[in-house]
Short mmCIF file of C-alpha atoms in Angstrom, two decimals:
data_model
loop_
_atom_site.label_atom_id
_atom_site.label_comp_id
_atom_site.label_asym_id
_atom_site.label_seq_id
_atom_site.Cartn_x
_atom_site.Cartn_y
_atom_site.Cartn_z
CA MET K 1 0.19 0.06 -0.05
CA LYS K 2 2.82 3.03 0.66
CA THR K 3 4.51 1.62 -2.60
CA LEU K 4 1.17 2.89 -4.43
CA LEU K 5 0.81 6.10 -2.47
CA ASP K 6 4.24 7.07 -3.28
CA GLN K 7 3.13 6.63 -6.25
CA LEU K 8 0.68 9.20 -6.59
CA PRO K 9 1.34 12.27 -7.92
CA CYS K 10 -0.60 14.05 -4.76
CA ALA K 11 -0.20 14.41 -0.94
CA THR K 12 -2.28 12.36 0.70
CA LEU K 13 -2.79 10.89 4.25
CA ILE K 14 -4.46 7.79 5.52
CA THR K 15 -5.84 7.88 9.45
CA ASP K 16 -8.17 4.99 10.92
CA GLU K 17 -11.37 7.13 12.65
CA GLU K 18 -9.78 8.81 15.57
CA GLY K 19 -7.75 10.30 13.23
CA HIS K 20 -4.77 9.38 13.74
CA LEU K 21 -1.99 8.82 11.86
CA LEU K 22 -1.24 5.88 9.80
CA SER K 23 -0.07 6.47 6.42
CA ALA K 24 1.59 9.37 4.52
CA ASN K 25 2.88 9.41 0.93
CA SER K 26 6.68 10.29 0.09
CA GLU K 27 4.42 13.91 -1.94
CA LEU K 28 2.77 14.98 1.96
CA GLN K 29 6.29 14.60 3.01
CA ARG K 30 8.18 15.96 0.93
CA LEU K 31 5.10 19.15 1.23
CA LEU K 32 5.95 18.98 5.07
CA GLY K 33 9.37 18.56 5.59
CA MET K 34 8.55 15.76 7.34
CA THR K 35 9.66 11.88 7.43
CA GLY K 36 7.86 8.98 7.21
CA ASP K 37 9.11 7.79 10.85
CA GLU K 38 6.43 11.12 12.29
CA PHE K 39 3.65 9.50 10.80
CA VAL K 40 2.64 7.65 13.47
CA PRO K 41 -0.60 5.93 15.04
CA THR K 42 0.04 8.20 18.55
CA ARG K 43 0.54 11.50 16.66
CA THR K 44 -3.13 13.04 15.28
CA MET K 45 -3.71 14.77 12.01
CA ASP K 46 -5.25 17.37 13.65
CA GLU K 47 -1.28 18.08 14.65
CA LEU K 48 -0.95 19.31 10.47
CA PHE K 49 -3.08 21.83 10.88
CA PRO K 50 -3.03 25.99 12.19
CA PRO K 51 -6.02 26.02 15.94
CA ALA K 52 -8.43 27.62 13.03
CA GLY K 53 -8.05 24.36 10.77
CA ARG K 54 -8.36 22.33 13.87
CA ILE K 55 -12.28 23.62 14.93
CA PHE K 56 -12.33 23.36 11.43
CA LEU K 57 -12.34 19.20 11.03
CA GLN K 58 -13.51 19.09 14.63
CA THR K 59 -17.13 21.49 14.29
CA HIS K 60 -17.67 20.30 10.37
CA VAL K 61 -15.52 17.48 8.52
CA TRP K 62 -15.64 14.89 11.30
CA PRO K 63 -19.41 15.21 11.77
CA THR K 64 -19.83 15.15 8.03
CA LEU K 65 -17.09 12.34 7.47
CA ARG K 66 -18.83 10.78 10.03
CA ARG K 67 -22.46 10.48 8.80
CA GLU K 68 -22.06 10.96 4.50
CA GLY K 69 -18.38 8.98 4.72
CA SER K 70 -16.89 11.95 2.05
CA ALA K 71 -16.25 15.13 2.37
CA SER K 72 -14.79 17.64 -1.10
CA GLU K 73 -13.73 20.61 -2.02
CA LEU K 74 -12.33 21.84 1.15
CA SER K 75 -9.88 25.16 1.85
CA LEU K 76 -7.91 24.58 4.84
CA SER K 77 -4.06 24.96 5.34
CA LEU K 78 -1.46 22.94 6.59
CA LYS K 79 1.49 22.98 8.78
CA THR K 80 4.61 22.19 7.44
CA LYS K 81 7.00 21.44 10.50
CA ARG K 82 9.15 24.88 10.35
CA ARG K 83 5.71 26.66 11.65
CA GLY K 84 4.95 27.57 7.56
CA ARG K 85 1.22 27.55 5.91
CA ILE K 86 0.09 26.10 3.11
CA PRO K 87 -3.16 26.53 1.47
CA VAL K 88 -4.63 23.70 0.30
CA LEU K 89 -7.84 22.04 -1.46
CA MET K 90 -8.59 18.75 0.78
CA ASN K 91 -11.14 15.90 0.37
CA CYS K 92 -11.57 12.62 2.24
CA ARG K 93 -13.42 9.37 1.58
CA ARG K 94 -13.84 6.59 4.36
CA GLY K 95 -12.38 3.10 2.73
CA GLN K 96 -10.15 0.09 4.12
CA PHE K 97 -7.10 -0.21 5.30
CA GLU K 98 -5.59 -3.23 6.47
CA GLY K 99 -8.77 -5.10 7.50
CA ALA K 100 -10.21 -1.98 9.33
CA VAL K 101 -12.00 1.23 8.97
CA CYS K 102 -10.34 4.14 7.88
CA TYR K 103 -10.11 7.51 6.08
CA PHE K 104 -8.05 8.15 2.68
CA TRP K 105 -6.81 12.30 2.74
CA VAL K 106 -5.90 13.91 -0.83
CA PHE K 107 -4.60 17.38 -0.05
CA PHE K 108 -3.99 19.47 -3.50
CA VAL K 109 -1.54 22.17 -3.99
CA ALA K 110 -1.86 24.50 -6.35
CA VAL K 111 1.87 25.06 -8.22
CA GLU K 112 2.16 28.60 -8.11
CA ARG K 113 0.29 29.08 -4.74
CA SER K 114 2.71 26.31 -2.91
CA ARG K 115 6.20 28.85 -4.35
CA PHE K 116 4.84 32.64 -3.34
CA GLU K 117 3.31 31.06 -0.16
CA GLN K 118 7.15 28.99 0.46
CA ALA K 119 8.00 32.33 -0.40
CA LEU K 120 5.99 34.71 1.94
CA LEU K 121 6.58 31.60 4.86
CA SER K 122 10.95 32.13 4.24
CA ALA K 123 10.18 36.47 4.02
CA ARG K 124 8.04 35.81 7.29
CA ALA K 125 5.23 38.08 5.29
CA ARG K 126 2.27 38.66 4.10
CA SER K 127 0.58 39.12 1.19
CA ASP K 128 -2.82 40.97 0.38
CA GLU K 129 -3.61 38.23 -1.15
CA SER K 130 -3.05 35.85 1.90
CA ALA K 131 -4.71 37.78 3.83
CA VAL K 132 -8.02 37.91 2.05
CA VAL K 133 -7.70 33.76 1.89
CA ALA K 134 -6.75 33.55 5.62
CA ALA K 135 -10.32 35.92 6.00
CA LYS K 136 -12.39 34.09 4.00
CA ALA K 137 -11.40 30.81 5.69
CA THR K 138 -12.28 32.80 9.62
CA HIS K 139 -14.93 33.87 8.53
CA PHE K 140 -16.50 29.73 7.44
CA ILE K 141 -15.52 28.63 10.00
CA LYS K 142 -17.44 31.46 12.07
CA THR K 143 -20.58 30.95 10.11
CA ILE K 144 -20.53 27.48 10.30
CA THR K 145 -19.42 26.93 13.51
CA ASP K 146 -22.31 29.85 14.42
CA ALA K 147 -24.82 28.17 12.38
CA MET K 148 -24.11 25.13 15.34
CA PRO K 149 -26.85 24.55 18.03
CA GLY K 150 -24.10 23.65 20.78
CA LEU K 151 -21.92 26.18 22.47
CA VAL K 152 -18.20 25.94 21.11
CA ALA K 153 -14.97 27.33 22.31
CA TYR K 154 -11.04 27.20 22.98
CA TRP K 155 -8.97 28.76 25.85
CA ASP K 156 -5.39 29.01 26.04
CA ARG K 157 -2.62 27.33 28.71
CA ASP K 158 -3.33 30.91 30.35
CA LEU K 159 -7.07 30.42 30.61
CA ARG K 160 -8.21 32.75 27.77
CA CYS K 161 -10.47 32.79 25.10
CA ARG K 162 -9.09 32.52 21.98
CA PHE K 163 -12.81 31.57 20.05
CA ALA K 164 -16.22 31.27 20.80
CA ASN K 165 -19.26 31.29 18.92
CA ARG K 166 -21.87 32.95 18.08
CA PRO K 167 -24.04 30.79 21.00
CA TYR K 168 -21.43 31.00 23.40
CA LEU K 169 -21.31 34.45 23.36
CA THR K 170 -25.35 34.59 23.15
CA TRP K 171 -25.19 31.91 26.34
CA PHE K 172 -22.67 34.59 28.11
CA GLY K 173 -25.09 37.14 27.16
CA ARG K 174 -21.69 39.19 25.34
CA GLU K 175 -20.21 40.69 22.69
CA PRO K 176 -17.94 39.70 20.13
CA GLU K 177 -14.99 41.88 21.48
CA ARG K 178 -15.87 41.90 24.95
CA VAL K 179 -14.83 37.90 25.15
CA LEU K 180 -11.82 37.40 23.21
CA GLY K 181 -8.90 37.61 25.22
CA LEU K 182 -11.52 37.54 28.68
CA SER K 183 -10.29 35.52 31.51
CA MET K 184 -12.57 32.68 32.41
CA ARG K 185 -12.96 33.87 35.82
CA GLU K 186 -13.69 36.91 34.23
CA LEU K 187 -15.98 35.10 32.10
CA LEU K 188 -18.05 32.33 34.03
CA GLY K 189 -17.43 34.35 37.71
CA ASP K 190 -15.72 33.35 40.51
CA ALA K 191 -18.69 30.21 41.44
CA LEU K 192 -18.77 28.46 38.05
CA PHE K 193 -14.55 29.17 37.06
CA THR K 194 -14.42 27.49 40.89
CA ALA K 195 -16.49 25.08 39.91
CA ASN K 196 -14.77 24.11 36.02
CA GLU K 197 -11.58 25.34 36.81
CA PRO K 198 -10.26 21.62 37.83
CA TYR K 199 -11.99 19.97 34.16
CA ALA K 200 -9.93 22.90 32.97
CA ARG K 201 -6.99 22.46 34.51
CA LYS K 202 -6.77 18.20 33.36
CA ALA K 203 -7.99 19.28 30.10
CA LEU K 204 -4.64 21.31 29.69
CA GLU K 205 -2.48 18.40 31.20
CA GLY K 206 -3.25 16.48 28.06
CA GLU K 207 -7.11 13.87 29.57
CA PRO K 208 -10.21 15.21 27.32
CA GLN K 209 -13.56 16.02 30.22
CA GLN K 210 -16.76 15.72 30.39
CA PHE K 211 -19.22 16.89 32.72
CA GLN K 212 -22.60 17.87 33.62
CA ARG K 213 -24.33 21.37 35.33
CA THR K 214 -26.94 22.64 35.80
CA VAL K 215 -26.72 26.76 35.54
CA VAL K 216 -28.58 29.73 34.90
CA ASN K 217 -29.10 31.37 32.22
CA ALA K 218 -29.05 35.22 31.12
CA ASP K 219 -32.32 35.62 31.32
CA GLY K 220 -32.47 33.84 34.84
CA SER K 221 -34.57 30.44 33.40
CA THR K 222 -32.47 27.39 34.70
CA ALA K 223 -30.45 24.82 31.87
CA HIS K 224 -28.72 21.48 32.16
CA THR K 225 -25.47 21.26 30.03
CA LEU K 226 -22.95 18.73 28.80
CA ALA K 227 -20.17 20.20 28.40
CA HIS K 228 -16.89 17.89 26.51
CA TYR K 229 -13.39 20.21 27.67
CA ILE K 230 -11.38 18.70 24.46
CA PRO K 231 -7.08 19.55 24.59
CA ASP K 232 -5.42 20.53 21.76
CA ALA K 233 -1.83 19.14 21.87
CA ILE K 234 0.51 19.85 18.89
CA GLU K 235 3.40 17.94 18.89
CA GLY K 236 3.23 16.84 22.78
CA SER K 237 2.43 20.23 23.51
CA ILE K 238 -0.64 21.25 24.87
CA GLN K 239 -2.01 24.50 23.74
CA GLY K 240 -4.78 25.22 25.08
CA PHE K 241 -8.72 22.91 24.61
CA PHE K 242 -10.75 23.09 22.82
CA VAL K 243 -14.84 23.12 24.63
CA MET K 244 -18.36 22.27 23.17
CA VAL K 245 -21.19 22.97 25.50
CA SER K 246 -24.47 21.19 24.70
CA ASP K 247 -27.98 22.16 26.40
CA VAL K 248 -28.98 19.20 27.73
CA THR K 249 -31.85 20.88 29.32
CA ALA K 250 -35.03 18.75 27.10
CA LEU K 251 -33.01 15.25 27.10
CA LYS K 252 -32.75 16.08 31.32
CA ARG K 253 -36.86 16.81 31.24
CA THR K 254 -36.69 13.09 29.73
CA GLU K 255 -34.93 11.65 31.83
CA VAL K 256 -36.24 12.32 35.03
CA GLU K 257 -40.13 11.76 33.10
CA LEU K 258 -38.34 8.32 32.50
CA GLN K 259 -37.04 7.55 36.22
CA LEU K 260 -40.65 8.77 37.44
CA ALA K 261 -42.17 5.80 35.13
CA ALA K 262 -39.43 3.20 35.73
CA SER K 263 -40.09 4.53 40.06
CA VAL K 264 -44.06 4.09 38.67
CA PHE K 265 -43.50 0.50 36.93
CA HIS K 266 -41.32 -0.49 40.19
CA ASP K 267 -43.72 0.92 42.24
CA THR K 268 -47.50 0.49 42.10
CA LEU K 269 -48.87 -2.25 43.70
CA ASP K 270 -50.77 -3.56 40.08
CA GLY K 271 -48.93 -5.70 38.47
CA ILE K 272 -47.54 -4.52 35.31
CA LEU K 273 -46.55 -7.24 32.83
CA ILE K 274 -45.37 -6.68 28.64
CA SER K 275 -45.39 -8.98 26.96
CA ASP K 276 -44.26 -8.91 22.76
CA VAL K 277 -46.97 -10.07 19.99
CA ASN K 278 -46.33 -13.68 20.21
CA GLY K 279 -47.38 -13.26 23.95
CA VAL K 280 -43.32 -13.69 25.12
CA ILE K 281 -42.99 -12.46 28.03
CA LEU K 282 -40.47 -9.37 28.04
CA SER K 283 -40.79 -7.78 31.20
CA VAL K 284 -42.72 -7.98 35.05
CA ASN K 285 -42.64 -5.32 37.88
CA PRO K 286 -42.20 -6.57 41.61
CA ALA K 287 -45.92 -6.95 41.96
CA PHE K 288 -46.24 -9.25 39.45
CA THR K 289 -44.35 -11.60 41.28
CA ARG K 290 -45.95 -10.73 44.12
CA ILE K 291 -49.38 -11.71 43.08
CA THR K 292 -48.46 -14.75 40.96
CA GLY K 293 -46.08 -16.43 42.05
CA TYR K 294 -43.10 -16.03 39.24
CA SER K 295 -40.20 -14.28 39.37
CA ALA K 296 -38.72 -11.99 36.50
CA HIS K 297 -36.08 -14.49 35.70
CA GLU K 298 -38.44 -17.03 35.92
CA ALA K 299 -40.83 -15.35 33.59
CA ILE K 300 -39.23 -13.28 31.45
CA GLY K 301 -38.85 -15.63 27.53
CA GLN K 302 -42.10 -17.21 29.58
CA ARG K 303 -44.81 -17.46 27.08
CA LEU K 304 -48.54 -16.24 28.05
CA GLY K 305 -49.42 -19.47 28.80
CA ILE K 306 -47.94 -20.17 32.58
CA LEU K 307 -51.23 -17.59 33.96
CA GLY K 308 -53.91 -19.08 31.89
CA SER K 309 -56.58 -20.81 33.69
CA ALA K 310 -58.49 -23.07 32.46
CA ARG K 311 -61.43 -21.27 34.66
CA ASN K 312 -61.82 -18.48 31.66
CA ASP K 313 -63.81 -20.55 28.87
CA GLN K 314 -62.62 -19.76 24.37
CA ARG K 315 -66.04 -17.15 24.71
CA HIS K 316 -63.95 -15.17 26.71
CA LEU K 317 -60.92 -15.09 25.70
CA ALA K 318 -61.82 -14.96 21.80
CA GLU K 319 -64.02 -11.51 23.16
CA MET K 320 -60.54 -10.17 24.43
CA ALA K 321 -58.95 -10.76 21.33
CA ARG K 322 -61.12 -9.06 19.31
CA ALA K 323 -61.51 -5.88 21.04
CA LEU K 324 -57.36 -5.60 20.79
CA VAL K 325 -57.80 -5.72 16.60
CA ALA K 326 -61.33 -3.09 16.78
CA ASN K 327 -59.37 -1.04 19.72
CA ARG K 328 -56.60 -1.80 20.67
CA HIS K 329 -57.66 -1.94 24.22
CA TRP K 330 -59.44 -4.57 26.51
CA GLU K 331 -60.49 -4.48 30.15
CA GLY K 332 -62.23 -6.82 32.72
CA GLU K 333 -62.05 -9.70 34.70
CA SER K 334 -61.41 -13.32 34.36
CA TRP K 335 -59.22 -15.51 36.30
CA GLY K 336 -55.28 -15.82 36.45
CA ARG K 337 -53.20 -19.24 37.64
CA ARG K 338 -50.39 -18.54 40.19
CA LYS K 339 -46.95 -20.17 40.33
CA ASP K 340 -48.82 -22.96 42.32
CA GLY K 341 -50.62 -23.99 40.15
CA GLY K 342 -54.17 -21.78 42.15
CA ALA K 343 -56.27 -19.68 40.15
CA PHE K 344 -56.94 -15.90 41.31
CA ARG K 345 -59.30 -13.92 40.36
CA GLN K 346 -57.98 -10.70 38.45
CA TRP K 347 -59.40 -7.27 37.25
CA GLN K 348 -56.71 -6.92 33.45
CA ARG K 349 -56.21 -3.91 31.61
CA VAL K 350 -54.92 -5.23 27.99
CA THR K 351 -53.46 -1.95 26.13
CA THR K 352 -51.77 -1.99 22.46
CA THR K 353 -48.64 -0.12 21.32
CA THR K 354 -46.71 -0.23 18.63
CA SER K 355 -43.32 2.47 18.12
CA ASP K 356 -41.31 1.78 15.37
CA GLY K 357 -43.29 -0.87 13.60
CA ILE K 358 -43.53 -3.23 16.95
CA ILE K 359 -46.17 -3.97 18.62
CA ARG K 360 -46.28 -4.99 22.63
CA TYR K 361 -48.79 -5.91 24.87
CA ALA K 362 -48.77 -4.35 28.31
CA PHE K 363 -50.98 -5.83 30.86
CA VAL K 364 -51.99 -3.48 33.92
CA PHE K 365 -54.04 -6.44 37.32
CA ASN K 366 -54.52 -6.26 40.08
CA ASP K 367 -56.02 -9.69 42.22
CA VAL K 368 -60.24 -9.53 43.21
CA THR K 369 -60.04 -12.77 44.71
CA GLU K 370 -61.57 -11.69 48.12
CA ARG K 371 -64.13 -8.94 46.14
CA TRP K 372 -64.87 -11.47 44.41
CA GLN K 373 -65.60 -13.88 47.44
CA ASN K 374 -67.23 -11.35 48.93
CA GLN K 375 -69.54 -10.28 45.84
CA GLU K 376 -70.43 -14.20 45.38
CA ARG K 377 -70.93 -14.54 48.80
CA ALA K 378 -73.38 -12.46 48.61
CA LYS K 379 -75.49 -13.22 45.59
CA HIS K 380 -75.31 -17.71 46.70
CA LEU K 381 -77.04 -15.81 50.63
CA ALA K 382 -79.96 -13.48 48.33
CA LEU K 383 -80.35 -16.96 46.80
CA HIS K 384 -79.70 -19.89 49.89
CA ASP K 385 -81.43 -20.36 53.03
CA ALA K 386 -78.39 -19.00 55.29
CA LEU K 387 -79.51 -21.87 57.83
CA THR K 388 -79.17 -24.90 56.42
CA ASP K 389 -77.52 -23.32 52.97
CA LEU K 390 -80.10 -25.71 50.67
CA PRO K 391 -81.76 -22.56 47.77
CA ASN K 392 -84.24 -20.15 48.63
CA ARG K 393 -87.93 -19.61 48.10
CA ALA K 394 -86.62 -17.03 45.00
CA LEU K 395 -84.71 -19.36 44.37
CA LEU K 396 -86.60 -22.79 43.42
CA MET K 397 -89.59 -20.75 41.98
CA GLU K 398 -86.06 -19.70 39.73
CA ARG K 399 -85.50 -22.88 38.83
CA LEU K 400 -89.52 -24.20 38.71
CA GLY K 401 -90.06 -21.86 36.04
CA GLN K 402 -87.12 -23.37 33.56
CA LEU K 403 -88.21 -27.27 34.61
CA ILE K 404 -91.62 -26.43 33.43
CA ASN K 405 -90.16 -24.34 29.67
CA LEU K 406 -88.28 -27.51 29.46
CA THR K 407 -91.14 -29.96 30.09
CA ARG K 408 -93.78 -27.00 27.47
CA ARG K 409 -91.10 -28.38 24.54
CA GLU K 410 -89.24 -31.80 25.15
CA THR K 411 -91.85 -35.21 26.53
CA ARG K 412 -90.59 -35.31 30.93
CA ASN K 413 -91.85 -35.31 34.06
CA LEU K 414 -92.03 -32.91 36.72
CA ALA K 415 -92.77 -33.37 39.94
CA VAL K 416 -93.92 -31.11 43.29
CA LEU K 417 -93.35 -32.30 46.42
CA PHE K 418 -93.81 -30.34 49.37
CA LEU K 419 -92.78 -31.38 53.06
CA ASP K 420 -93.09 -30.08 56.82
CA LEU K 421 -91.70 -31.60 59.47
CA ASP K 422 -94.39 -32.78 62.10
CA ARG K 423 -93.50 -32.79 66.04
CA PHE K 424 -90.84 -29.61 65.05
CA LYS K 425 -92.49 -27.69 67.87
CA GLN K 426 -92.37 -30.00 70.19
CA VAL K 427 -88.07 -30.16 69.68
CA ASN K 428 -87.74 -26.17 69.71
CA ASP K 429 -89.80 -26.02 73.02
CA THR K 430 -88.50 -29.00 75.51
CA LEU K 431 -84.27 -29.12 73.72
CA GLY K 432 -84.34 -25.43 72.76
CA HIS K 433 -83.23 -23.82 69.56
CA ASP K 434 -79.94 -24.91 69.13
CA VAL K 435 -81.26 -28.25 68.83
CA GLY K 436 -84.00 -27.07 66.32
CA ASP K 437 -81.76 -25.54 64.34
CA ASP K 438 -78.74 -28.21 64.59
CA LEU K 439 -82.18 -30.71 63.73
CA LEU K 440 -82.74 -28.66 60.57
CA ARG K 441 -79.83 -29.15 59.12
CA LEU K 442 -79.86 -32.65 58.98
CA VAL K 443 -83.00 -32.83 57.81
CA ALA K 444 -81.54 -31.16 54.69
CA ARG K 445 -79.07 -33.46 54.75
CA ARG K 446 -80.45 -36.87 54.19
CA LEU K 447 -83.11 -35.10 51.82
CA GLN K 448 -79.88 -34.57 49.48
CA ALA K 449 -78.93 -37.87 49.98
CA LEU K 450 -82.24 -39.17 48.70
CA VAL K 451 -81.96 -37.05 45.28
CA ARG K 452 -80.32 -37.07 42.74
CA GLN K 453 -77.74 -33.51 41.41
CA THR K 454 -80.29 -32.77 39.53
CA ASP K 455 -82.93 -33.07 41.02
CA THR K 456 -83.33 -29.57 44.00
CA VAL K 457 -84.45 -29.06 47.95
CA ALA K 458 -85.31 -26.01 49.33
CA ARG K 459 -86.34 -24.02 51.83
CA LEU K 460 -88.94 -22.28 52.11
CA GLY K 461 -88.85 -21.06 55.71
CA GLY K 462 -89.50 -22.72 59.24
CA ASP K 463 -89.96 -26.63 59.02
CA GLU K 464 -90.84 -26.44 55.78
CA PHE K 465 -89.07 -27.69 53.22
CA VAL K 466 -89.78 -28.16 48.36
CA ILE K 467 -88.15 -31.43 46.72
CA LEU K 468 -87.94 -30.91 42.77
CA LEU K 469 -88.12 -34.65 40.76
CA ASP K 470 -86.78 -34.02 37.68
CA ASN K 471 -87.58 -36.26 35.07
CA PRO K 472 -89.48 -39.27 36.69
CA ALA K 473 -90.41 -42.26 35.19
CA ASN K 474 -93.74 -42.03 36.85
CA LEU K 475 -95.58 -40.97 39.74
CA GLN K 476 -94.49 -44.94 40.81
CA GLU K 477 -91.82 -43.68 41.30
CA VAL K 478 -92.68 -40.08 42.63
CA HIS K 479 -94.58 -41.95 45.34
CA ALA K 480 -91.01 -44.08 45.90
CA VAL K 481 -88.85 -41.12 46.14
CA ALA K 482 -91.92 -39.72 49.22
CA GLY K 483 -92.00 -42.82 50.41
CA ARG K 484 -88.20 -43.21 51.60
CA LEU K 485 -87.96 -39.49 52.83
CA VAL K 486 -90.86 -40.52 55.85
CA GLN K 487 -88.50 -43.07 56.44
CA SER K 488 -85.40 -41.67 56.46
CA ILE K 489 -87.18 -37.65 58.56
CA ASN K 490 -88.22 -40.27 61.49
CA THR K 491 -85.43 -42.20 62.08
CA PRO K 492 -84.31 -40.89 64.86
CA MET K 493 -81.39 -37.60 65.80
CA GLU K 494 -79.53 -37.44 69.07
CA PHE K 495 -77.55 -34.30 69.44
CA ASP K 496 -74.88 -34.55 72.03
CA GLY K 497 -76.95 -36.65 73.62
CA LYS K 498 -80.49 -35.30 73.20
CA ARG K 499 -83.16 -37.58 71.08
CA ALA K 500 -85.25 -35.68 68.74
CA ASN K 501 -87.27 -37.20 67.12
CA VAL K 502 -89.62 -36.67 63.89
CA GLY K 503 -91.95 -37.29 60.91
CA THR K 504 -93.10 -35.64 57.80
CA SER K 505 -96.28 -34.76 56.51
CA ILE K 506 -95.29 -34.80 51.77
CA GLY K 507 -98.04 -33.07 49.45
CA ILE K 508 -97.26 -34.34 45.77
CA ALA K 509 -98.23 -32.53 42.62
CA MET K 510 -97.03 -33.10 38.64
CA TYR K 511 -96.85 -31.49 36.33
CA PRO K 512 -99.37 -29.91 34.31
CA VAL K 513 -102.04 -31.86 35.47
CA ASP K 514 -102.26 -30.49 38.90
CA GLY K 515 -100.93 -27.33 38.01
CA ARG K 516 -99.42 -25.23 34.88
CA THR K 517 -97.55 -22.71 36.96
CA ALA K 518 -95.30 -23.10 39.67
CA ALA K 519 -97.81 -20.73 41.87
CA GLU K 520 -100.16 -23.15 41.20
CA LEU K 521 -98.06 -26.45 41.76
CA LEU K 522 -96.66 -25.58 45.02
CA LYS K 523 -100.38 -24.34 45.84
CA SER K 524 -101.24 -28.47 44.79
CA ALA K 525 -98.42 -29.65 46.26
CA ASP K 526 -99.40 -27.55 50.47
CA ALA K 527 -102.93 -28.22 50.14
CA ALA K 528 -102.17 -32.80 48.85
CA MET K 529 -99.82 -32.00 52.14
CA TYR K 530 -102.09 -30.57 54.40
CA GLU K 531 -104.12 -33.79 53.29
CA ALA K 532 -101.05 -36.33 54.57
CA LYS K 533 -101.36 -34.48 58.10
CA ALA K 534 -104.82 -34.85 57.68
CA ALA K 535 -104.33 -38.66 56.95
CA GLY K 536 -102.28 -39.05 60.60
CA LYS K 537 -98.69 -37.28 59.39
CA ASN K 538 -95.36 -38.97 59.03
CA THR K 539 -97.49 -39.93 54.84
CA TYR K 540 -97.78 -38.38 51.82
CA ARG K 541 -100.83 -37.63 49.38
CA SER K 542 -101.12 -36.70 45.54
CA SER K 543 -102.66 -34.25 44.83
CA SER K 544 -103.97 -36.32 41.44
CA ALA K 545 -106.87 -38.20 42.46
CA SER K 546 -106.63 -41.73 41.78
CA LEU K 547 -103.60 -42.36 43.78
CA VAL K 548 -103.30 -41.64 46.95
CA ARG K 549 -100.67 -44.72 48.81
CA PRO K 550 -102.25 -47.45 50.96
CA SER K 551 -101.98 -47.04 55.60
#
């Protein structure tokens, strides 16, 4: 590669991405009066330019190269080993050198200009033409730096300002003629100078500095800045340092908002889960672990199925999916599953979010199992007897109405048995109401044990019970069930050594011969029950005239 470079008629240089010298051809060495040994990676190309050129490199050339990969027709001056200056047109392009990313720099020097410049340099004088070129270059650099949104300045070893762009002047509310040559203490003030001086001293020792500051602007507003102090080294000697300051107030505000959002995510009592479009869990918060039992390590990377409960039917899941597609949002109650396999009732809100075409689902939920249980218990108590936990009158009438409608549509039978305990008052009067309550609970269990799960045993109140037999084969089967009920209730009962004897009288009504509505059937069965009591109690009677249990 070196041999090929030496064959080029123009000055050529190769640097790495940071500007360190990798190789220079013989034409560039001749032009600058340097040897090949002086082009070593420990040196940077900044050393080949005077201060104005170095500023232009940092503020314009390098940003353009890193963004676009090339820069062309740039007017600069190269510095010779004897501190002379040679105006050049510079072109640069990104490429590969020995397998690594590098930059190729090509410098063009007009023959007449070179001779004129060399003559002027040897005489240590400047012509009007070179003064115009320098003025244009200075104006160009100033125009570029003034257009930058950040603050750019240059401070020499004595901490005096040698360059400042327009934003820098505006920040401090100064005019150019009142800043150049000003000391850093005079410009910054005692407090800010005291805070920044350690960084300036480190930069003058050759150590790049980066730090943040909260400052008060000239208009009294507060701003946050990020400052860079970049040492300016020439042949190992620090001449000063470049200052680049960026206003990061908006970024700081965003950072605070992100910290707040992270705090809410971490500290909220609601469980939060983020998943991708395939249902893979990406992130969870501590409340998620508290509710489900899964740690973040255990949950992240797993699919949402680990939290699914079989108690959610397919209709519920389909409704959720439709809502997310149509509205990008769903909320409601559903069942979740903990790590130990236990189910819990949850209130859940699911939101679809899209950023840069990437879809995410955010699940926010909390455990409402206790509230749900209380609500279910209240619903149960509204439809069940508090003493025996049997269906009460309201639930009995609802089920009887449903069976009547079913029997109307299909060829089936329906029987209503009305039971009233015999001698129950005597138990309450002699053994006490606590024993009476225990007796009612035991009667309820005996009745349930003698019928099928599809049948209904209800308590109307006091010592009255009703049984609905769903589709018995015929009236004879109903009578057989009634006989077993009488026999079971007639069996003596003992409670803490106290013996109780009761019986039951049962009235039977059949749909539709004894009634076509729930009220009619209960009325017929009640009337038949009184017939059983009139017949001597502890027996049953049917309201159907043709069938009466033989004595």
